[in-house]
Amino acid sequence: MGPATFPLLRLLADGRFHSGEDLAKHLGRSRATVSEALKHADELGVDVFSVPGKGYKLASPVEFLDAARIVQGLGSAASRVRLTLADEADSTSTRLAAAAQQGAPSGTCIAAEWQSAGRGRRGRAWQSALGASLTFSILWRFERGPGHLAGLSLAVAVAVSRALERCGVKGVGVKWPNDLVADWKKLAGILVETSGDLLGPTAAVIGVGVNFRLGEALLARIDQPAIDCMSLAAEPPSRNGILAALIAALVADLERFEREGFGAFREDWMARHAYAGRRVTVLAPGCAPREGAVTGLAEDGALVVDLDGTATRLTAAEISLRPA
Ligand code: ATP
Ligand code: BTN
């Protein structure tokens, strides 16, 4: 990625044609630099059309992140958050974990326009493209040890669901342990990574990836059914508005989780439980897939599945569910 690529994409964000000459003038660089810099746009998953006589144009407009709009949307939560916006990061969670090691305070939050190496659980990749996704991580420091944080990723799923619902995204459900789904397709993923002593304190890096508007090329890169906010909202939602709502909801709900634990979220989680009573295949590393029926959710956030007549608690973060 050249240093001119992001400034140029911002100039093209409106989705209209801009001549190479105008772009070069705005940037104070040559037309050759413009053409060279825009060659890198496809690495970010954006299509730039070049039409002789008309100039350059994005396939669809991009709403870039805007710190002032996000801070305004945060309302009273703004004082609890230290927000950094990055054009690109390998992974906001990797970057935030390094900042946490260096003593970054609770509430430090990094959002990236684009991640080159977004991560899911167990080394799996999180796919995104410029303007198509919201990818951010927030650091939360808990007084207590990780043993008290069972259910944290489920509480985060409730916070993210509520925020999306407030932004007009309809039909959001939760899938144990760390996904948001709609219409049986994955809408968002949550990655909680903790560090610290067994007895506390614990630093939790909470990474959230939400599909905002998936283009065909991005959908084709995702190896399971996926869906986006745009297709679930009656009115087109704002990317900045959603990010602000997500961060504000997380701040309020992380404070609540600290005070009250997962119990305060269990009912709201159950109300959105997409797999309640369903037959599922349970995938665990190193084990053969097993089929069973989801029967409930324990007080601590463990999923209870009937496997061959035995009510089995699923707790390991390595476990994945698929519809049977
Ligand atoms: P579980 O369903 O139990 O959460 P998972 O199979 O979804 O497990 P994770 O590690 O939680 O696995 O998430 C990573 C997976 O998410 C990837 O392997 C891929 O299938 C899927 N994925 C990656 N990017 C996206 C995206 N933008 N939208 C939807 N799904 C995605
Ligand atoms: C999952 O479903 O496994 C979780 C995906 C989490 C993706 C987000 S995007 C922001 C943050 N940075 C990452 O590398 N991963 C999380």
CSV table of C-alpha atoms and ligand atoms in Angstrom, one decimal:
chain,number,residue,atom,x,y,z
A,1,MET,CA,0.0,0.0,0.0
A,2,GLY,CA,1.4,3.4,-1.0
A,3,PRO,CA,1.1,6.4,1.2
A,4,ALA,CA,-1.2,8.0,-1.4
A,5,THR,CA,-3.7,5.1,-1.5
A,6,PHE,CA,-5.9,6.0,1.5
A,7,PRO,CA,-5.9,9.8,0.8
A,8,LEU,CA,-7.0,9.1,-2.8
A,9,LEU,CA,-9.7,6.7,-1.7
A,10,ARG,CA,-11.1,9.4,0.6
A,11,LEU,CA,-11.3,11.7,-2.4
A,12,LEU,CA,-13.2,9.0,-4.3
A,13,ALA,CA,-15.5,8.1,-1.3
A,14,ASP,CA,-18.6,9.8,-2.8
A,15,GLY,CA,-18.7,7.1,-5.6
A,16,ARG,CA,-18.7,9.8,-8.4
A,17,PHE,CA,-16.2,10.2,-11.2
A,18,HIS,CA,-13.0,12.3,-10.4
A,19,SER,CA,-10.5,13.1,-13.1
A,20,GLY,CA,-6.9,12.0,-12.7
A,21,GLU,CA,-5.9,15.6,-13.0
A,22,ASP,CA,-8.2,16.8,-10.2
A,23,LEU,CA,-7.0,13.9,-7.9
A,24,ALA,CA,-3.4,14.7,-8.7
A,25,LYS,CA,-3.9,18.4,-8.0
A,26,HIS,CA,-5.7,17.7,-4.6
A,27,LEU,CA,-2.9,15.4,-3.6
A,28,GLY,CA,-0.1,17.6,-4.8
A,29,ARG,CA,1.3,14.6,-6.7
A,30,SER,CA,1.7,13.5,-10.3
A,31,ARG,CA,-1.0,11.7,-12.3
A,32,ALA,CA,1.4,8.7,-12.6
A,33,THR,CA,1.4,8.5,-8.7
A,34,VAL,CA,-2.4,8.6,-8.7
A,35,SER,CA,-2.6,5.7,-11.2
A,36,GLU,CA,0.0,3.7,-9.4
A,37,ALA,CA,-1.5,4.3,-5.9
A,38,LEU,CA,-5.0,3.2,-7.1
A,39,LYS,CA,-3.6,-0.1,-8.4
A,40,HIS,CA,-3.3,-1.1,-4.7
A,41,ALA,CA,-7.1,-0.5,-4.1
A,42,ASP,CA,-8.0,-4.1,-5.0
A,43,GLU,CA,-5.8,-5.4,-2.1
A,44,LEU,CA,-8.3,-3.6,0.2
A,45,GLY,CA,-11.2,-5.3,-1.5
A,46,VAL,CA,-12.5,-2.1,-3.3
A,47,ASP,CA,-13.1,-1.9,-7.0
A,48,VAL,CA,-11.9,1.3,-8.7
A,49,PHE,CA,-13.2,1.9,-12.3
A,50,SER,CA,-11.0,3.9,-14.6
A,51,VAL,CA,-12.8,5.3,-17.7
A,52,PRO,CA,-10.8,7.3,-20.3
A,53,GLY,CA,-12.1,10.9,-20.5
A,54,LYS,CA,-14.0,10.6,-17.2
A,55,GLY,CA,-11.4,9.6,-14.6
A,56,TYR,CA,-11.7,7.3,-11.6
A,57,LYS,CA,-14.8,6.1,-9.6
A,58,LEU,CA,-15.4,3.6,-6.8
A,59,ALA,CA,-17.9,0.8,-7.5
A,60,SER,CA,-19.9,2.0,-4.5
A,61,PRO,CA,-19.5,5.0,-2.1
A,62,VAL,CA,-17.6,4.4,1.1
A,63,GLU,CA,-18.5,6.0,4.4
A,64,PHE,CA,-15.1,6.5,6.0
A,65,LEU,CA,-14.8,6.6,9.8
A,66,ASP,CA,-14.9,10.0,11.3
A,67,ALA,CA,-13.6,10.5,14.8
A,68,ALA,CA,-15.7,13.6,15.5
A,69,ARG,CA,-18.9,11.9,14.5
A,70,ILE,CA,-18.1,8.8,16.5
A,71,VAL,CA,-17.2,10.8,19.6
A,72,GLN,CA,-20.5,12.7,19.3
A,73,GLY,CA,-22.4,9.5,18.9
A,74,LEU,CA,-20.8,8.1,22.0
A,75,GLY,CA,-22.6,10.6,24.3
A,76,SER,CA,-21.7,10.1,28.0
A,77,ALA,CA,-19.6,7.0,27.2
A,78,ALA,CA,-17.0,9.3,25.5
A,79,SER,CA,-15.2,10.0,28.8
A,80,ARG,CA,-14.6,6.2,29.3
A,81,VAL,CA,-13.1,5.6,25.8
A,82,ARG,CA,-9.7,6.5,24.3
A,83,LEU,CA,-10.3,6.0,20.6
A,84,THR,CA,-7.8,5.6,17.8
A,85,LEU,CA,-8.8,5.3,14.2
A,86,ALA,CA,-6.3,3.6,11.9
A,87,ASP,CA,-6.4,3.3,8.1
A,88,GLU,CA,-5.0,-0.2,8.3
A,89,ALA,CA,-3.9,-2.6,11.0
A,90,ASP,CA,-2.9,-6.3,10.7
A,91,SER,CA,-5.5,-7.0,13.4
A,92,THR,CA,-6.9,-4.4,15.8
A,93,SER,CA,-6.8,-7.1,18.5
A,94,THR,CA,-3.1,-7.9,18.0
A,95,ARG,CA,-2.3,-4.2,18.0
A,96,LEU,CA,-4.4,-3.5,21.2
A,97,ALA,CA,-2.9,-6.5,23.0
A,98,ALA,CA,0.6,-4.9,22.4
A,99,ALA,CA,-0.7,-1.6,23.7
A,100,ALA,CA,-2.2,-3.4,26.8
A,101,GLN,CA,1.3,-4.9,27.5
A,102,GLN,CA,2.6,-1.4,27.4
A,103,GLY,CA,0.1,-0.3,30.1
A,104,ALA,CA,-2.7,1.2,27.9
A,105,PRO,CA,-5.7,2.1,30.1
A,106,SER,CA,-9.1,0.4,30.2
A,107,GLY,CA,-11.3,1.8,27.5
A,108,THR,CA,-8.5,2.1,24.9
A,109,CYS,CA,-10.2,1.3,21.6
A,110,ILE,CA,-8.7,0.9,18.1
A,111,ALA,CA,-10.9,0.8,15.0
A,112,ALA,CA,-9.4,0.1,11.6
A,113,GLU,CA,-10.7,0.9,8.1
A,114,TRP,CA,-9.1,-2.3,6.9
A,115,GLN,CA,-7.3,-5.2,8.5
A,116,SER,CA,-4.7,-7.2,6.6
A,117,ALA,CA,-4.8,-10.2,9.0
A,118,GLY,CA,-8.1,-10.1,10.9
A,119,ARG,CA,-8.4,-13.1,13.2
A,120,GLY,CA,-11.2,-15.3,14.4
A,121,ARG,CA,-10.7,-18.1,17.0
A,122,ARG,CA,-8.0,-20.7,16.8
A,123,GLY,CA,-6.1,-19.0,14.0
A,124,ARG,CA,-9.1,-18.7,11.7
A,125,ALA,CA,-9.2,-15.6,9.5
A,126,TRP,CA,-11.8,-12.8,9.7
A,127,GLN,CA,-12.5,-11.5,6.2
A,128,SER,CA,-13.3,-7.8,5.6
A,129,ALA,CA,-12.9,-5.1,2.9
A,130,LEU,CA,-12.6,-1.3,3.0
A,131,GLY,CA,-16.0,0.2,3.8
A,132,ALA,CA,-17.6,-3.2,4.0
A,133,SER,CA,-17.1,-3.9,7.6
A,134,LEU,CA,-16.6,-2.6,11.1
A,135,THR,CA,-13.5,-4.0,12.8
A,136,PHE,CA,-12.4,-2.7,16.2
A,137,SER,CA,-11.1,-3.9,19.6
A,138,ILE,CA,-11.6,-2.4,23.0
A,139,LEU,CA,-9.4,-3.1,26.1
A,140,TRP,CA,-11.2,-3.6,29.4
A,141,ARG,CA,-9.3,-4.2,32.6
A,142,PHE,CA,-11.0,-6.3,35.3
A,143,GLU,CA,-10.0,-6.4,38.9
A,144,ARG,CA,-10.7,-10.1,39.1
A,145,GLY,CA,-9.1,-13.2,37.6
A,146,PRO,CA,-10.2,-14.9,34.3
A,147,GLY,CA,-12.2,-17.5,36.3
A,148,HIS,CA,-14.8,-14.7,36.9
A,149,LEU,CA,-15.0,-13.8,33.3
A,150,ALA,CA,-17.0,-16.9,32.1
A,151,GLY,CA,-19.8,-15.6,30.0
A,152,LEU,CA,-17.9,-12.4,29.0
A,153,SER,CA,-18.1,-13.1,25.2
A,154,LEU,CA,-21.8,-13.9,25.6
A,155,ALA,CA,-22.4,-10.6,27.4
A,156,VAL,CA,-20.5,-8.8,24.6
A,157,ALA,CA,-22.8,-10.6,22.1
A,158,VAL,CA,-25.8,-9.2,23.9
A,159,ALA,CA,-24.3,-5.6,23.9
A,160,VAL,CA,-23.5,-5.9,20.2
A,161,SER,CA,-27.0,-7.2,19.4
A,162,ARG,CA,-28.7,-4.4,21.3
A,163,ALA,CA,-26.5,-1.7,19.6
A,164,LEU,CA,-27.3,-3.1,16.1
A,165,GLU,CA,-31.0,-3.3,17.0
A,166,ARG,CA,-30.9,0.4,18.1
A,167,CYS,CA,-29.4,1.2,14.7
A,168,GLY,CA,-32.4,-0.4,12.9
A,169,VAL,CA,-30.8,-3.8,12.1
A,170,LYS,CA,-33.6,-6.4,12.4
A,171,GLY,CA,-33.6,-10.1,13.2
A,172,VAL,CA,-30.3,-10.3,15.1
A,173,GLY,CA,-29.8,-13.5,17.0
A,174,VAL,CA,-26.9,-14.9,19.0
A,175,LYS,CA,-25.1,-18.2,18.4
A,176,TRP,CA,-23.1,-19.7,21.2
A,177,PRO,CA,-20.4,-18.9,22.0
A,178,ASN,CA,-19.3,-15.8,20.1
A,179,ASP,CA,-21.3,-15.1,16.9
A,180,LEU,CA,-24.2,-12.9,15.9
A,181,VAL,CA,-26.4,-14.4,13.2
A,182,ALA,CA,-29.5,-13.4,11.2
A,183,ASP,CA,-31.4,-15.8,9.0
A,184,TRP,CA,-28.9,-18.5,10.0
A,185,LYS,CA,-26.1,-16.5,8.5
A,186,LYS,CA,-23.2,-15.0,10.3
A,187,LEU,CA,-23.5,-11.2,10.8
A,188,ALA,CA,-20.7,-10.6,13.3
A,189,GLY,CA,-18.0,-12.3,15.3
A,190,ILE,CA,-16.5,-11.6,18.7
A,191,LEU,CA,-13.0,-12.5,19.9
A,192,VAL,CA,-12.2,-12.2,23.6
A,193,GLU,CA,-8.6,-12.7,24.6
A,194,THR,CA,-7.4,-12.3,28.2
A,195,SER,CA,-4.1,-11.9,29.9
A,196,GLY,CA,-3.1,-11.6,33.5
A,197,ASP,CA,-2.7,-13.6,36.7
A,198,LEU,CA,-5.1,-16.3,37.7
A,199,LEU,CA,-6.2,-14.3,40.7
A,200,GLY,CA,-6.4,-11.1,38.8
A,201,PRO,CA,-6.3,-8.4,37.6
A,202,THR,CA,-7.2,-9.4,34.0
A,203,ALA,CA,-6.8,-7.4,30.8
A,204,ALA,CA,-9.4,-8.4,28.2
A,205,VAL,CA,-9.0,-7.4,24.5
A,206,ILE,CA,-12.5,-7.6,23.0
A,207,GLY,CA,-12.4,-7.7,19.2
A,208,VAL,CA,-15.6,-7.2,17.2
A,209,GLY,CA,-16.1,-7.6,13.5
A,210,VAL,CA,-19.5,-6.7,12.0
A,211,ASN,CA,-20.4,-7.1,8.3
A,212,PHE,CA,-21.7,-3.7,7.2
A,213,ARG,CA,-22.1,-4.1,3.5
A,214,LEU,CA,-20.8,-7.3,1.9
A,215,GLY,CA,-19.9,-7.2,-1.8
A,216,GLU,CA,-19.9,-10.3,-3.9
A,217,ALA,CA,-16.1,-10.7,-3.9
A,218,LEU,CA,-16.0,-10.5,-0.1
A,219,LEU,CA,-18.9,-13.0,0.3
A,220,ALA,CA,-17.1,-15.4,-2.0
A,221,ARG,CA,-14.1,-15.3,0.4
A,222,ILE,CA,-16.1,-16.3,3.4
A,223,ASP,CA,-16.4,-20.1,3.8
A,224,GLN,CA,-19.8,-20.1,5.6
A,225,PRO,CA,-23.1,-18.3,5.0
A,226,ALA,CA,-22.8,-14.6,5.9
A,227,ILE,CA,-25.1,-11.6,6.0
A,228,ASP,CA,-24.7,-7.8,6.5
A,229,CYS,CA,-26.4,-4.9,8.3
A,230,MET,CA,-27.3,-3.2,5.1
A,231,SER,CA,-29.6,-6.0,4.1
A,232,LEU,CA,-31.2,-6.3,7.5
A,233,ALA,CA,-32.1,-2.6,8.0
A,234,ALA,CA,-35.2,-0.8,6.5
A,235,GLU,CA,-33.2,2.5,6.2
A,236,PRO,CA,-29.5,2.3,5.2
A,237,PRO,CA,-27.6,2.6,8.5
A,238,SER,CA,-24.5,4.8,9.0
A,239,ARG,CA,-21.1,3.1,9.5
A,240,ASN,CA,-20.1,5.8,11.9
A,241,GLY,CA,-23.4,5.6,13.7
A,242,ILE,CA,-23.2,1.9,14.1
A,243,LEU,CA,-19.6,2.1,15.4
A,244,ALA,CA,-20.5,4.7,18.0
A,245,ALA,CA,-23.6,2.7,19.1
A,246,LEU,CA,-21.4,-0.5,19.4
A,247,ILE,CA,-18.7,1.2,21.5
A,248,ALA,CA,-21.3,3.0,23.8
A,249,ALA,CA,-23.2,-0.2,24.3
A,250,LEU,CA,-20.0,-2.1,25.1
A,251,VAL,CA,-18.9,0.5,27.7
A,252,ALA,CA,-22.2,0.4,29.5
A,253,ASP,CA,-22.4,-3.4,29.4
A,254,LEU,CA,-18.8,-4.0,30.4
A,255,GLU,CA,-19.3,-1.8,33.4
A,256,ARG,CA,-22.5,-3.8,34.2
A,257,PHE,CA,-20.7,-7.2,33.7
A,258,GLU,CA,-18.1,-6.0,36.1
A,259,ARG,CA,-20.7,-5.2,38.8
A,260,GLU,CA,-23.2,-8.0,38.2
A,261,GLY,CA,-21.5,-10.8,36.1
A,262,PHE,CA,-23.2,-12.8,33.4
A,263,GLY,CA,-26.4,-13.3,35.3
A,264,ALA,CA,-27.5,-9.8,34.3
A,265,PHE,CA,-27.3,-10.7,30.6
A,266,ARG,CA,-28.5,-14.3,30.6
A,267,GLU,CA,-32.2,-13.5,30.0
A,268,ASP,CA,-31.4,-11.1,27.1
A,269,TRP,CA,-29.0,-13.7,25.6
A,270,MET,CA,-31.8,-16.4,25.8
A,271,ALA,CA,-34.3,-14.0,24.2
A,272,ARG,CA,-32.0,-13.9,21.1
A,273,HIS,CA,-30.8,-17.5,21.2
A,274,ALA,CA,-31.0,-18.6,17.5
A,275,TYR,CA,-30.3,-22.3,18.3
A,276,ALA,CA,-32.7,-22.8,21.2
A,277,GLY,CA,-34.1,-26.3,21.0
A,278,ARG,CA,-32.4,-27.0,17.6
A,279,ARG,CA,-30.4,-30.0,16.6
A,280,VAL,CA,-26.7,-29.1,16.1
A,281,THR,CA,-23.4,-30.7,15.2
A,282,VAL,CA,-20.8,-30.1,17.9
A,283,LEU,CA,-17.3,-29.7,16.5
A,284,ALA,CA,-14.4,-29.9,18.9
A,285,PRO,CA,-10.7,-30.1,17.9
A,286,GLY,CA,-9.4,-33.6,17.8
A,287,CYS,CA,-12.9,-35.2,18.3
A,288,ALA,CA,-15.3,-36.7,15.8
A,289,PRO,CA,-18.4,-34.4,15.2
A,290,ARG,CA,-21.3,-35.2,17.4
A,291,GLU,CA,-25.0,-34.4,16.9
A,292,GLY,CA,-27.4,-33.4,19.7
A,293,ALA,CA,-30.2,-31.0,20.7
A,294,VAL,CA,-29.6,-27.7,22.4
A,295,THR,CA,-31.5,-27.8,25.7
A,296,GLY,CA,-30.4,-24.6,27.5
A,297,LEU,CA,-27.8,-22.2,28.8
A,298,ALA,CA,-26.3,-22.7,32.3
A,299,GLU,CA,-26.0,-19.8,34.8
A,300,ASP,CA,-22.3,-19.3,33.9
A,301,GLY,CA,-22.9,-19.2,30.1
A,302,ALA,CA,-22.1,-22.8,29.4
A,303,LEU,CA,-24.3,-24.3,26.6
A,304,VAL,CA,-26.2,-27.4,27.6
A,305,VAL,CA,-26.6,-30.0,24.8
A,306,ASP,CA,-28.3,-33.4,25.0
A,307,LEU,CA,-25.7,-35.7,23.5
A,308,ASP,CA,-27.0,-39.3,23.3
A,309,GLY,CA,-29.4,-38.7,26.3
A,310,THR,CA,-26.8,-37.0,28.5
A,311,ALA,CA,-27.1,-33.3,29.3
A,312,THR,CA,-23.6,-32.1,28.4
A,313,ARG,CA,-22.1,-28.7,29.4
A,314,LEU,CA,-20.1,-27.1,26.6
A,315,THR,CA,-17.6,-24.6,27.9
A,316,ALA,CA,-14.4,-24.9,25.9
A,317,ALA,CA,-13.8,-21.8,23.7
A,318,GLU,CA,-12.6,-24.2,21.0
A,319,ILE,CA,-16.0,-25.6,20.3
A,320,SER,CA,-18.0,-24.7,17.2
A,321,LEU,CA,-21.7,-25.4,16.5
A,322,ARG,CA,-23.3,-26.0,13.1
A,323,PRO,CA,-26.9,-26.6,12.3
A,324,ALA,CA,-27.4,-30.4,12.1
B,1,ATP,P1,-18.4,-20.5,15.8
B,1,ATP,O1,-19.4,-20.6,14.7
B,1,ATP,O2,-18.5,-21.5,16.8
B,1,ATP,O3,-18.2,-19.1,16.3
B,1,ATP,P2,-16.7,-20.3,13.6
B,1,ATP,O4,-16.6,-21.5,12.8
B,1,ATP,O5,-17.6,-19.2,13.2
B,1,ATP,O6,-17.0,-20.8,15.0
B,1,ATP,P3,-14.7,-18.5,14.4
B,1,ATP,O7,-13.2,-18.7,14.6
B,1,ATP,O8,-15.5,-18.1,15.6
B,1,ATP,O9,-15.2,-19.8,13.8
B,1,ATP,O10,-14.8,-17.4,13.2
B,1,ATP,C1,-14.0,-17.5,12.1
B,1,ATP,C2,-14.9,-18.0,11.0
B,1,ATP,O11,-15.8,-17.0,10.6
B,1,ATP,C3,-14.1,-18.2,9.7
B,1,ATP,O12,-13.5,-19.5,9.7
B,1,ATP,C4,-15.2,-18.1,8.6
B,1,ATP,O13,-15.9,-19.2,8.4
B,1,ATP,C5,-16.1,-17.1,9.2
B,1,ATP,N1,-15.9,-15.7,8.7
B,1,ATP,C6,-14.8,-15.1,8.4
B,1,ATP,N2,-15.0,-13.8,8.0
B,1,ATP,C7,-16.3,-13.6,8.1
B,1,ATP,C8,-17.2,-12.5,7.8
B,1,ATP,N3,-16.8,-11.4,7.4
B,1,ATP,N4,-18.5,-12.8,8.0
B,1,ATP,C9,-19.0,-14.0,8.4
B,1,ATP,N5,-18.2,-15.0,8.7
B,1,ATP,C10,-16.9,-14.8,8.6
B,2,BTN,C1,-15.0,-15.0,15.3
B,2,BTN,O1,-16.1,-15.0,14.8
B,2,BTN,O2,-14.3,-15.9,15.5
B,2,BTN,C2,-14.5,-13.7,15.8
B,2,BTN,C3,-14.1,-12.7,14.7
B,2,BTN,C4,-13.6,-11.4,15.4
B,2,BTN,C5,-13.1,-10.4,14.3
B,2,BTN,C6,-12.7,-9.1,15.0
B,2,BTN,S1,-12.5,-7.9,13.8
B,2,BTN,C7,-11.7,-6.8,14.9
B,2,BTN,C8,-10.9,-7.7,15.8
B,2,BTN,N1,-9.6,-7.9,15.2
B,2,BTN,C9,-9.4,-9.2,14.8
B,2,BTN,O3,-8.3,-9.6,14.2
B,2,BTN,N2,-10.4,-9.9,15.1
B,2,BTN,C10,-11.4,-9.2,15.8
